[in-house]
Coordinates of C-alpha atoms in Angstrom, one line a residue:
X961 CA 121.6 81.5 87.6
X962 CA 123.5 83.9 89.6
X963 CA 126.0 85.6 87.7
X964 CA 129.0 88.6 88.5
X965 CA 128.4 90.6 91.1
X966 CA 131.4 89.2 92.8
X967 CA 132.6 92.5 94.4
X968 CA 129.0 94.0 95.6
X969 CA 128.3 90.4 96.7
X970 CA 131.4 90.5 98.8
X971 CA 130.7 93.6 100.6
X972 CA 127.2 93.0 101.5
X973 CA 128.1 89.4 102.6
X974 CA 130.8 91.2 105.1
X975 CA 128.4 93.7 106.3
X976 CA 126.2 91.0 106.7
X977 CA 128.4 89.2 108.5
X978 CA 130.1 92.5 111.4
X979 CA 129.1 91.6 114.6
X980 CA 126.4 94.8 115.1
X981 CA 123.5 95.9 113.5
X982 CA 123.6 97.2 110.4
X983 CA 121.6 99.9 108.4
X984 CA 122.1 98.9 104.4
X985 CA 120.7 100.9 101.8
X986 CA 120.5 99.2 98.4
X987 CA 119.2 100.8 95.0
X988 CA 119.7 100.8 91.5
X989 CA 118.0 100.9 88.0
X990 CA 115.0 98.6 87.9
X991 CA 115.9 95.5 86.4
X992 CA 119.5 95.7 87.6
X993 CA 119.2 92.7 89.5
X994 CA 119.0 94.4 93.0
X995 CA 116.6 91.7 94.4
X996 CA 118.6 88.9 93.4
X997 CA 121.6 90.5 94.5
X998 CA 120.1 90.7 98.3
X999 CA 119.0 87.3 98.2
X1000 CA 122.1 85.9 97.5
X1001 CA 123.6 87.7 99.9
X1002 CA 120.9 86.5 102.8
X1003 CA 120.2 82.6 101.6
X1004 CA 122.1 81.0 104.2
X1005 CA 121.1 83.4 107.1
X1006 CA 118.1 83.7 108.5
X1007 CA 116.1 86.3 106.8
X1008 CA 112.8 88.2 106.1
X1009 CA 112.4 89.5 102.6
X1010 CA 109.5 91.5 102.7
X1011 CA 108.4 92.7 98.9
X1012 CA 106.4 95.7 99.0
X1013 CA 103.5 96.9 96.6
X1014 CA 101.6 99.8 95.7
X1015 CA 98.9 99.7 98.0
X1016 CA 98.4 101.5 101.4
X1017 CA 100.9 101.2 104.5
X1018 CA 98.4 99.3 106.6
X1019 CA 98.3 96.3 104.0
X1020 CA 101.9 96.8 103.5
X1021 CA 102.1 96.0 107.3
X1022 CA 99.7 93.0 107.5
X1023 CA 101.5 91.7 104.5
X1024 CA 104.8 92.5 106.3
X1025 CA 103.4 90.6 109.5
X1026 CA 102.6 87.5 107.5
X1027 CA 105.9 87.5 105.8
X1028 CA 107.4 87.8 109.0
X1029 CA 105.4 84.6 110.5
X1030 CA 106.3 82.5 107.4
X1031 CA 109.8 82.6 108.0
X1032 CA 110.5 82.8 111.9
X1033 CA 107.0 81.3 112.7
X1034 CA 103.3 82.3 114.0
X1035 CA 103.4 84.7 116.7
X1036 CA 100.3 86.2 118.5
X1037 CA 102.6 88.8 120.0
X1038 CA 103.2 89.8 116.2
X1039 CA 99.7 89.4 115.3
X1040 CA 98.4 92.1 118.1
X1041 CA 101.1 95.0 116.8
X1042 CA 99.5 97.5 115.0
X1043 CA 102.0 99.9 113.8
X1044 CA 105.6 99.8 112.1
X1045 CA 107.3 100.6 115.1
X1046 CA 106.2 98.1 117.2
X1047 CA 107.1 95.5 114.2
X1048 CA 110.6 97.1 113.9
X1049 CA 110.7 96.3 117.8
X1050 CA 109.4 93.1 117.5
X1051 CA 112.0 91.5 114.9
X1052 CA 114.7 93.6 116.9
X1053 CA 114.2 90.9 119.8
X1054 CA 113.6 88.0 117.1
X1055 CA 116.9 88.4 115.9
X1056 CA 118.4 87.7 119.5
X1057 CA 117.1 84.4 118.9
X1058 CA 117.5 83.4 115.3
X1059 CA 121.2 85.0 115.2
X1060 CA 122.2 86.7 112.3
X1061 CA 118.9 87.6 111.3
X1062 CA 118.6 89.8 108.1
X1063 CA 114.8 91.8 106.9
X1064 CA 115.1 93.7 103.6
X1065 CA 112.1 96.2 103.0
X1066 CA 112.2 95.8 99.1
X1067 CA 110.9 98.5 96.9
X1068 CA 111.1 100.7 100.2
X1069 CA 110.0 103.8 98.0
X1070 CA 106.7 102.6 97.7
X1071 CA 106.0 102.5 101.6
X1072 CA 107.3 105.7 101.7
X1073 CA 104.6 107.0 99.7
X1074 CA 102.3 105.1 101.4
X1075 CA 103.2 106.3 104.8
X1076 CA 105.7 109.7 104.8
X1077 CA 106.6 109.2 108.3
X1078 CA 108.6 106.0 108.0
X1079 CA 111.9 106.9 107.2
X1080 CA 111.2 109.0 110.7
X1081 CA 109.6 105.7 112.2
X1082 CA 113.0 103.8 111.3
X1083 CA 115.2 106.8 112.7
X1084 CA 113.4 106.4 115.8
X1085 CA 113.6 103.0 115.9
X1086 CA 117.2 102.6 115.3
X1087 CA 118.1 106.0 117.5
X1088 CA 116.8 103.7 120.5
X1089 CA 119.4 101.1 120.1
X1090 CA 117.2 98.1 120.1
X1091 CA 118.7 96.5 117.1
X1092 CA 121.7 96.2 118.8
X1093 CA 121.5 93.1 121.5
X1094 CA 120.3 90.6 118.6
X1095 CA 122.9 92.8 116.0
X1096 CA 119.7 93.1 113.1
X1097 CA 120.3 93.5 109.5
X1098 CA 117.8 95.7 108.0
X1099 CA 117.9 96.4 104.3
X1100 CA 116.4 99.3 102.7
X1101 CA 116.1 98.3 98.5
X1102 CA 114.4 100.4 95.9
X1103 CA 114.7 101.2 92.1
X1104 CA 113.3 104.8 92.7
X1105 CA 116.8 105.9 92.6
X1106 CA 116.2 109.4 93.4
X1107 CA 113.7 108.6 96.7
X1108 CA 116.6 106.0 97.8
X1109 CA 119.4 108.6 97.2
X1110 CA 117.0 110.7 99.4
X1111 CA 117.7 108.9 102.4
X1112 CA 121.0 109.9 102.7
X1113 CA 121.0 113.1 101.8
X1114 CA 121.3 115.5 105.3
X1115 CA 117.5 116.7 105.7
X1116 CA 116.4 113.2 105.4
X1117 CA 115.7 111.2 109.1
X1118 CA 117.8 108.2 108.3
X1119 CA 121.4 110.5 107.6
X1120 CA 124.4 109.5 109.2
X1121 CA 123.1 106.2 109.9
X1122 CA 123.3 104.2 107.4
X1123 CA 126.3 101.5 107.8
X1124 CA 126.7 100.6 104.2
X1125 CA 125.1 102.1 100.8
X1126 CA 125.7 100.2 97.6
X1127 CA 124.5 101.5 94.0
X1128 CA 124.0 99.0 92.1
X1129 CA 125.2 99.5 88.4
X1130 CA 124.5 97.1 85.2
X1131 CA 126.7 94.0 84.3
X1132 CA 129.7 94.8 82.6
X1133 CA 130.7 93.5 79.2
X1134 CA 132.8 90.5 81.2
X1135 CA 130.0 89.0 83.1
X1136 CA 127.2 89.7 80.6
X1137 CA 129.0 87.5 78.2
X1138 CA 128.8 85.4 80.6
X1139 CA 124.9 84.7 79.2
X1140 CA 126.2 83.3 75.9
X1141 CA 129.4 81.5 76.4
X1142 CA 129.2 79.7 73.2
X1143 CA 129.1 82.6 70.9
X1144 CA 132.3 84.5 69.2
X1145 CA 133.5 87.5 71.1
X1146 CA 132.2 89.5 68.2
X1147 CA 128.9 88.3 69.0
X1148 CA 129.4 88.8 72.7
X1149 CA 129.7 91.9 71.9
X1150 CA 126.9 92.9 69.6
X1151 CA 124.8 90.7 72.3
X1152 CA 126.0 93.9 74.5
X1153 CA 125.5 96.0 72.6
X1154 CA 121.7 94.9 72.2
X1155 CA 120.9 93.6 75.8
X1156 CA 123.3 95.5 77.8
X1157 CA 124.1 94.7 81.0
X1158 CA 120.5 94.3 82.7
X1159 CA 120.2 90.6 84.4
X1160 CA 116.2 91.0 83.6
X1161 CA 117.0 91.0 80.2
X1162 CA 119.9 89.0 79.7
X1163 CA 118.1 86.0 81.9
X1164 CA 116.1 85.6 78.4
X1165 CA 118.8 84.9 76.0
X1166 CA 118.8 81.2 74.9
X1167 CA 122.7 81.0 74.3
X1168 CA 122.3 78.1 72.1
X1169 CA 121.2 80.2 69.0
X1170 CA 122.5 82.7 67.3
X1171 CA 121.9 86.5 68.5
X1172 CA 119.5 87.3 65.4
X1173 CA 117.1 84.2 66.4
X1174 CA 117.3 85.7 70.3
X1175 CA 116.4 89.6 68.8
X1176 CA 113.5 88.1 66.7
X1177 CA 112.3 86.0 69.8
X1178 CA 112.2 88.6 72.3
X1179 CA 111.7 91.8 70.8
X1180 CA 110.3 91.4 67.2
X1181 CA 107.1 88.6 68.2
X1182 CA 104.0 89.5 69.2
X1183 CA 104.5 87.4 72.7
X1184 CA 108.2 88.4 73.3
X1185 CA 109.3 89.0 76.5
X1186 CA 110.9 92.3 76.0
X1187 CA 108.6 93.7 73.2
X1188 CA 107.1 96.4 75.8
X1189 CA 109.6 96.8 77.7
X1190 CA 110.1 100.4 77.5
X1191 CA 106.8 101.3 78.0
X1192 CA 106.7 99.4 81.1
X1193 CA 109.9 101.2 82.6
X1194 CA 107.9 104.5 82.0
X1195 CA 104.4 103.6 83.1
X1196 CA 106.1 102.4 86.5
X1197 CA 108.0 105.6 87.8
X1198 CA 105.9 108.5 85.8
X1199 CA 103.1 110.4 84.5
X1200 CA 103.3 112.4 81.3
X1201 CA 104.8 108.6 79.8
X1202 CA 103.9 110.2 76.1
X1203 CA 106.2 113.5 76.5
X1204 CA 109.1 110.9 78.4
X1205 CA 108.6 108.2 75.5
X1206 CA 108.9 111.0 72.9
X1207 CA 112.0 112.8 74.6
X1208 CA 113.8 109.1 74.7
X1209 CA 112.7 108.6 71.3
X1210 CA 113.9 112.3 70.0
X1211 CA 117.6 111.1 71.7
X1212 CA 117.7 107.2 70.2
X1213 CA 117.1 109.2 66.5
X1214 CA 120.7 111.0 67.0
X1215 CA 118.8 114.5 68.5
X1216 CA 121.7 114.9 71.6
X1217 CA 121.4 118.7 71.6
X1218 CA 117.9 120.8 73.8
X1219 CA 117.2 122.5 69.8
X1220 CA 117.1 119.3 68.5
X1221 CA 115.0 117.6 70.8
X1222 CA 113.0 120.3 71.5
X1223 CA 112.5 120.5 67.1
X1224 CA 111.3 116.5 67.4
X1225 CA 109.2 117.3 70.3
X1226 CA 106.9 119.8 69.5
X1227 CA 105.0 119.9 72.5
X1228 CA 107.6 121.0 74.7
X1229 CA 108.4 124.9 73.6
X1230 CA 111.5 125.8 74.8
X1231 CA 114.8 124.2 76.8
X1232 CA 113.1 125.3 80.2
X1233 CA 110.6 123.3 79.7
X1234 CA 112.5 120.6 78.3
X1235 CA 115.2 120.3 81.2
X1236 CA 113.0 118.8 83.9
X1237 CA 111.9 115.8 81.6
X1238 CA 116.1 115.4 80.9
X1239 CA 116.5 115.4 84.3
X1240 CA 114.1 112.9 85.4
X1241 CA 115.2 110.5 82.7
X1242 CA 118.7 111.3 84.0
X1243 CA 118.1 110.4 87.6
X1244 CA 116.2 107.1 86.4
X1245 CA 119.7 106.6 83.9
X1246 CA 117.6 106.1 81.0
X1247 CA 119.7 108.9 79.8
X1248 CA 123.5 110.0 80.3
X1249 CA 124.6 113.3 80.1
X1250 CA 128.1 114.5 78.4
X1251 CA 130.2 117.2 78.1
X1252 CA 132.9 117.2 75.1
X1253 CA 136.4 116.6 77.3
X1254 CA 138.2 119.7 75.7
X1255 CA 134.9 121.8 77.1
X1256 CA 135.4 124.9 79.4
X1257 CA 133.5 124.1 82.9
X1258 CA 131.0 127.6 81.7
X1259 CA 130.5 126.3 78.4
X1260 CA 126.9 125.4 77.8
X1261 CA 128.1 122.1 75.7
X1262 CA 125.9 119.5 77.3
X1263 CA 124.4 116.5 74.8
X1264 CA 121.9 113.4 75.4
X1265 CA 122.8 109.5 74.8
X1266 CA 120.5 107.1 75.6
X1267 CA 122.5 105.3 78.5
X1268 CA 120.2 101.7 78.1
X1269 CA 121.8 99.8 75.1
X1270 CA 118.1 97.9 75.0
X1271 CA 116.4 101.1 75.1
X1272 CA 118.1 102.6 72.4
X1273 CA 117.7 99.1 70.2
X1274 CA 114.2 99.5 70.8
X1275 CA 113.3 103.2 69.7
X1276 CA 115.8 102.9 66.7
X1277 CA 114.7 99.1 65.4
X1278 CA 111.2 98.1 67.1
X1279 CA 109.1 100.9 68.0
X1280 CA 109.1 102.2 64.1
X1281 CA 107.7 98.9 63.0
X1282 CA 105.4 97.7 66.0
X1283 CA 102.3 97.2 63.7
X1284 CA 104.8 94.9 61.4
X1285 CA 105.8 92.8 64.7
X1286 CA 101.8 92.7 66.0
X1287 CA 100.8 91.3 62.3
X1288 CA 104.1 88.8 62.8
X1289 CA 106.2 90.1 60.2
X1290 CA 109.2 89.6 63.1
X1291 CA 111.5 88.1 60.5
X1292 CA 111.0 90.2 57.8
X1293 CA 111.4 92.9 60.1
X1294 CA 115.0 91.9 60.6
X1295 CA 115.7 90.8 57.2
X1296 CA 114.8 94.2 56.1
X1297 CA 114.8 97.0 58.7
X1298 CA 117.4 95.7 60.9
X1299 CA 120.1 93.7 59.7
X1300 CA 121.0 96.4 56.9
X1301 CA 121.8 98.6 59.4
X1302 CA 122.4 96.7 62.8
X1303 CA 126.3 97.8 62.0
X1304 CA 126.0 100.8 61.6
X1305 CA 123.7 101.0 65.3
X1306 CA 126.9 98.8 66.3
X1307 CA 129.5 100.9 65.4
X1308 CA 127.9 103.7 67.9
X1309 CA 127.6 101.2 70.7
X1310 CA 131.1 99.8 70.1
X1311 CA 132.8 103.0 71.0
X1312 CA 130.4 103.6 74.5
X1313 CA 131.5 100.1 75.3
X1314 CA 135.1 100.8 74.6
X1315 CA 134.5 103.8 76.6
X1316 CA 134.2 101.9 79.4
X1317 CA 136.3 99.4 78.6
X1318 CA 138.8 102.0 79.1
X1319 CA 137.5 102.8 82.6
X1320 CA 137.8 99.7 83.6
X1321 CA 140.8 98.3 82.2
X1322 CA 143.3 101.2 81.5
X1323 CA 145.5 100.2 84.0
X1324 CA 145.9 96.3 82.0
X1325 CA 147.8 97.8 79.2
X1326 CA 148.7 101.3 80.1
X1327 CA 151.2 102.8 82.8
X1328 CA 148.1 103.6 85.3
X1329 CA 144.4 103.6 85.7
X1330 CA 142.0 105.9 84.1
X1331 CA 141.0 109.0 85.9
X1332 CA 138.5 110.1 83.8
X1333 CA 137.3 108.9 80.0
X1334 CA 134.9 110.3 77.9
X1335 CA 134.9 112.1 74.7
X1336 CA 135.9 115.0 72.2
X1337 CA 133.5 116.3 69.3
X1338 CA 134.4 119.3 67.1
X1339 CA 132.8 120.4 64.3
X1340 CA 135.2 119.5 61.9
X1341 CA 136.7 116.2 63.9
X1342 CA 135.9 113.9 66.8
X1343 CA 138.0 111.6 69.7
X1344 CA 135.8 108.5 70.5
X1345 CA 138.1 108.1 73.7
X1346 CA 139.7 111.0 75.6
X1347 CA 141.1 110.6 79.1
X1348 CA 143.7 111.2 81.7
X1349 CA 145.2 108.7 83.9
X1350 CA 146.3 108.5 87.1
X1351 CA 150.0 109.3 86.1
X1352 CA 148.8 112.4 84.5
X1353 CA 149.4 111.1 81.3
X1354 CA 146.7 111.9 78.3
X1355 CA 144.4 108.8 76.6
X1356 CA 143.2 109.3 73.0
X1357 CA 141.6 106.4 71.5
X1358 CA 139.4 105.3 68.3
X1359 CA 137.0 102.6 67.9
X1360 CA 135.7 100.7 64.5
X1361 CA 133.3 98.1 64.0
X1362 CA 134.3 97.7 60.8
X1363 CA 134.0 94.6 58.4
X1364 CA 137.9 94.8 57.7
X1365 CA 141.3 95.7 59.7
X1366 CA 142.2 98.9 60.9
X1367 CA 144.9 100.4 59.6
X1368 CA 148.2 102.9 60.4
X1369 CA 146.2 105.5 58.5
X1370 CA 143.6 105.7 61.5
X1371 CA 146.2 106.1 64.1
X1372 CA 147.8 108.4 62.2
X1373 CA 144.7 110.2 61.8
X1374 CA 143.9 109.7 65.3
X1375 CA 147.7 111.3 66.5
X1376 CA 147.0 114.2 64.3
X1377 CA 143.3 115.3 66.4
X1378 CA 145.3 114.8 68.9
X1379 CA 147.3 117.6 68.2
X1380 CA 144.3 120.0 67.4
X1381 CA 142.4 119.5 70.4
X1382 CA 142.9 121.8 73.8
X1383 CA 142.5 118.2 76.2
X1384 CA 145.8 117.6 77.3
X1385 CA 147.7 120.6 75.3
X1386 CA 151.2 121.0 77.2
X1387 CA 151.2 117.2 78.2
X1388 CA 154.4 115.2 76.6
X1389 CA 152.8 111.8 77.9
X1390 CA 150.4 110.9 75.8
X1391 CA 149.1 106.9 74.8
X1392 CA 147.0 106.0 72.3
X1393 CA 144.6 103.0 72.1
X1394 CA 142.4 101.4 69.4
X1395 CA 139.7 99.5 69.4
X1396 CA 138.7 96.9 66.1
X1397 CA 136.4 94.3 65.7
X1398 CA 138.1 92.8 63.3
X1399 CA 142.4 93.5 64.3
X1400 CA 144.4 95.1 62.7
X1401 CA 147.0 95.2 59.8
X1402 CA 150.3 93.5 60.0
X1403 CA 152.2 96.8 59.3
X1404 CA 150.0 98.3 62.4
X1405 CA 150.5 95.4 64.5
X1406 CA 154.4 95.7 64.0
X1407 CA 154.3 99.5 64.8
X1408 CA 152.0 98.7 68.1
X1409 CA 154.9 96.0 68.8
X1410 CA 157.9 98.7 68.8
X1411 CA 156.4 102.2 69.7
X1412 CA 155.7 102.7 73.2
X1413 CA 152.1 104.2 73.9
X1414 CA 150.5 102.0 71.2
X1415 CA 147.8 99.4 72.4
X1416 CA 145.6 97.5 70.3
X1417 CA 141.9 96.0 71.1
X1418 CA 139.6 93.3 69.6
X1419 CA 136.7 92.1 71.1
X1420 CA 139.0 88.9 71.9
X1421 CA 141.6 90.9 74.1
X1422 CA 138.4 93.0 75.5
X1423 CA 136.8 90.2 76.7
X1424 CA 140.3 88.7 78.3
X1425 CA 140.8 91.4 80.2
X1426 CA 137.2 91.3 81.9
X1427 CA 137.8 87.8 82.7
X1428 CA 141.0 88.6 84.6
X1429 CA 139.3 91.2 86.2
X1430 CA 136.4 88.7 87.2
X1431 CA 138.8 86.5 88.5
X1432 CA 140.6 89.3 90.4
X1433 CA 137.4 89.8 92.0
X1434 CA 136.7 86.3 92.8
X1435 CA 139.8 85.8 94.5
X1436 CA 139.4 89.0 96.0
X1437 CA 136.1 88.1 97.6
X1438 CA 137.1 84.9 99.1
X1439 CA 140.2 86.5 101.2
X1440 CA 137.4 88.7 102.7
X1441 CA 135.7 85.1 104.0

């Protein structure tokens, strides 16, 4: 089941679809569902899709060359070329005959390793101009997002060439809920708040029970599909996986600070040493770095969040009680580790998903779109949304997955913060929004009604507006056909 993806669909179908060649460069996360993505894109052209491994270049090539034969057809032309090069050349004048003819080089990272020279190879190659009678398509995909973000950086071969580069992000809330249309929005959420917005891992859910049946299937049994996940995004991109596992697991246990960490992770000595391990996890987006909003630029104010919301399920809920889960205590495991605390995990993942909710959707309810959202911490208050939008005018919002209604007290509470902090001091435009998963009191609901700059969310109205915006993009993407 393809699902979303409506607007990166569009553009890659309309670059497919120019009448020259084209240079694409595609990455992402792994599990973001780049591969799918490209295939959709290519299924009713003819196409290559050549999926590359970790072995050296010169089986990459023969398993390139057979590839190649499957789908346009035996060729001993193609079975004499020995190098890249001559390949490159080679489906350069195929494509004159099968027109339209698209070749994706997934996982292209990992025959760069094999064979440093190709990104020059492919320079060369497209510097000649012979992709340009038959008007090929060649795809460059990987998940090593910092080796694809390489190739267009200015010392690389392949800069200034590239005709299209699309960075591919996770699901959002709208079409992740798409996975479970039968459940409550409530549930839609807390699915999101589990899964996140990874297609790998929402492809799993059986939407026909309920979200504790779906947790205890694929992460809390012996032979779930997701039990290792974790591990297995580690093992693929590093060395060191212990000191990585431990950093992620230092962050999921509420340490956002380099002391803190550093005090959980005892092997690593001091915030120089630390910082390359933040890094890498950064430019793999296993982890998101954040500055408080009301911050000066030279302040040293950085903090940690895990930025996977199955990644941060896992180290808080599973990893603690892996020898229960192997023995298949699974249940139990929920019964007694989990469920007495899944809301307060929820409550923390509620406000990063009305943080982007607020990205995303600003503009629905408010004068103009967001400019920039994040957050305010203090130490004696906090601002779960802080932002300014495109009219210049100041965001302040505050989020509760509580078990009743929210009431005037927290927007009062919320105006008076407001006041304290520096964000947005001197600006007379300011809007408030907040977020509830389960409304709001009449008496709010009547202030909301008749005080401009009030707005009022519930996972209901959340999910409403992602669905227009899907629909937006739908329409959106067929005027481009």
């Amino acid at each position: 089941m393809f699902v979303g993806r409506r607007k990166e669909l569009a553009l890659l179908r309309e670059e497919l679809a120019v009448p020259r060649a084209s240079l694409a460069i595609v990455y992402g996360r792994r599990r973001v569902g780049k591969s799918t993505l490209i295939r959709e894109a290519v299924d009713k052209r003819p196409h290559v899709l050549y999926q590359a491994t970790r072995v050296t270049s010169s089986l990459n090539l023969e398993a390139f060359k057979t590839e190649i034969a499957r789908m346009l057809g035996a060729d001993e032309l193609l079975t004499g070329i020995g190098d890249w090069l001559g390949v490159l050349h080679y489906l350069a004048r195929a494509a004159e005959d099968h027109v339209g003819l698209a070749v994706v080089l997934d996982e292209f990272p990992y025959l760069a390793d094999a064979d440093p020279a190709l990104p020059s190879v492919i320079q060369k190659f497209w510097d000649s101009g012979a992709a340009r009678a038959g008007k090929l398509k060649l795809l460059l995909c990987g998940s090593i997002i910092s080796q694809m973000q390489e190739l267009l950086a200015e010392r690389n071969p392949l800069y200034g060439r590239k005709t299209l580069a699309l960075d591919l992000a996770p699901l959002p809330l709208g079409d992740a809920a798409q996975f479970v249309p039968r459940y409550l929005a409530e549930d839609r959420l807390a699915t999101f708040g589990v899964f996140g917005g990874m297609p790998f891992y929402l492809q799993f859910l059986d939407p026909g029970t309920r979200l504790r049946n779906n947790i205890i299937r694929l992460l809390l049994t012996a032979t779930g599909s997701l039990l290792d996940e974790p591990m297995v995004l580690l093992q693929s991109e590093l060395r060191e996986v212990s000191r990585y596992a431990s950093v992620l697991a230092a962050i999921a246990a509420g340490c956002t600070k380099h002391g803190e960490i550093i005090g959980r992770v005892r092997e690593i000595s001091d915030s120089k040493a630390l910082g390359p391990y933040l890094e890498k996890l950064a430019r793999m987006r296993l982890i998101r770095i954040e500055r408080s909003m009301d911050a000066h630029p030279r302040e040293r104010d950085r903090r940690y969040f895990i930025a996977d919301p199955l990644i941060a399920f896992w180290y808080r809920f599973v990893q603690p009680n892996l020898s229960s889960i192997i023995e298949g205590f699974g249940g139990d495991v929920w019964r007694h580790r989990i469920a007495p605390h899944f809301d307060e995990y929820m409550g923390r993942m509620f406000e990063e998903i009305c943080r982007e909710h607020a990205r995303q959707h600003s503009q629905d309810r408010f004068p103009a779109p967001a400019q920039e959202i994040g957050r305010i911490w203090q130490p004696d208050y906090d601002i779960d949304i802080a932002g300014t939008l495109l009219d210049g005018s100041i965001l302040y919002g505050e989020c509760k997955w509580w078990n009743t209604p929210v009431g005037e007290n927290i927007l009062d509470e919320l105006i008076q913060r407001a006041s304290h902090t520096k964000y947005g001091r001197g600006v007379d435009q300011r809007q408030f929004v907040l977020y509830s998963r389960k409304g709001f009191t009449t008496a709010l609901k009547k202030r909301a009604a008749t005080q401009p700059g009030i707005v009022l969310h519930t996972p209901e109205t959340m999910l409403r507006s992602a669905r227009r915006r899907a629909s937006q993009a739908t329409r959106s993407a067929r005027s481009r056909r």
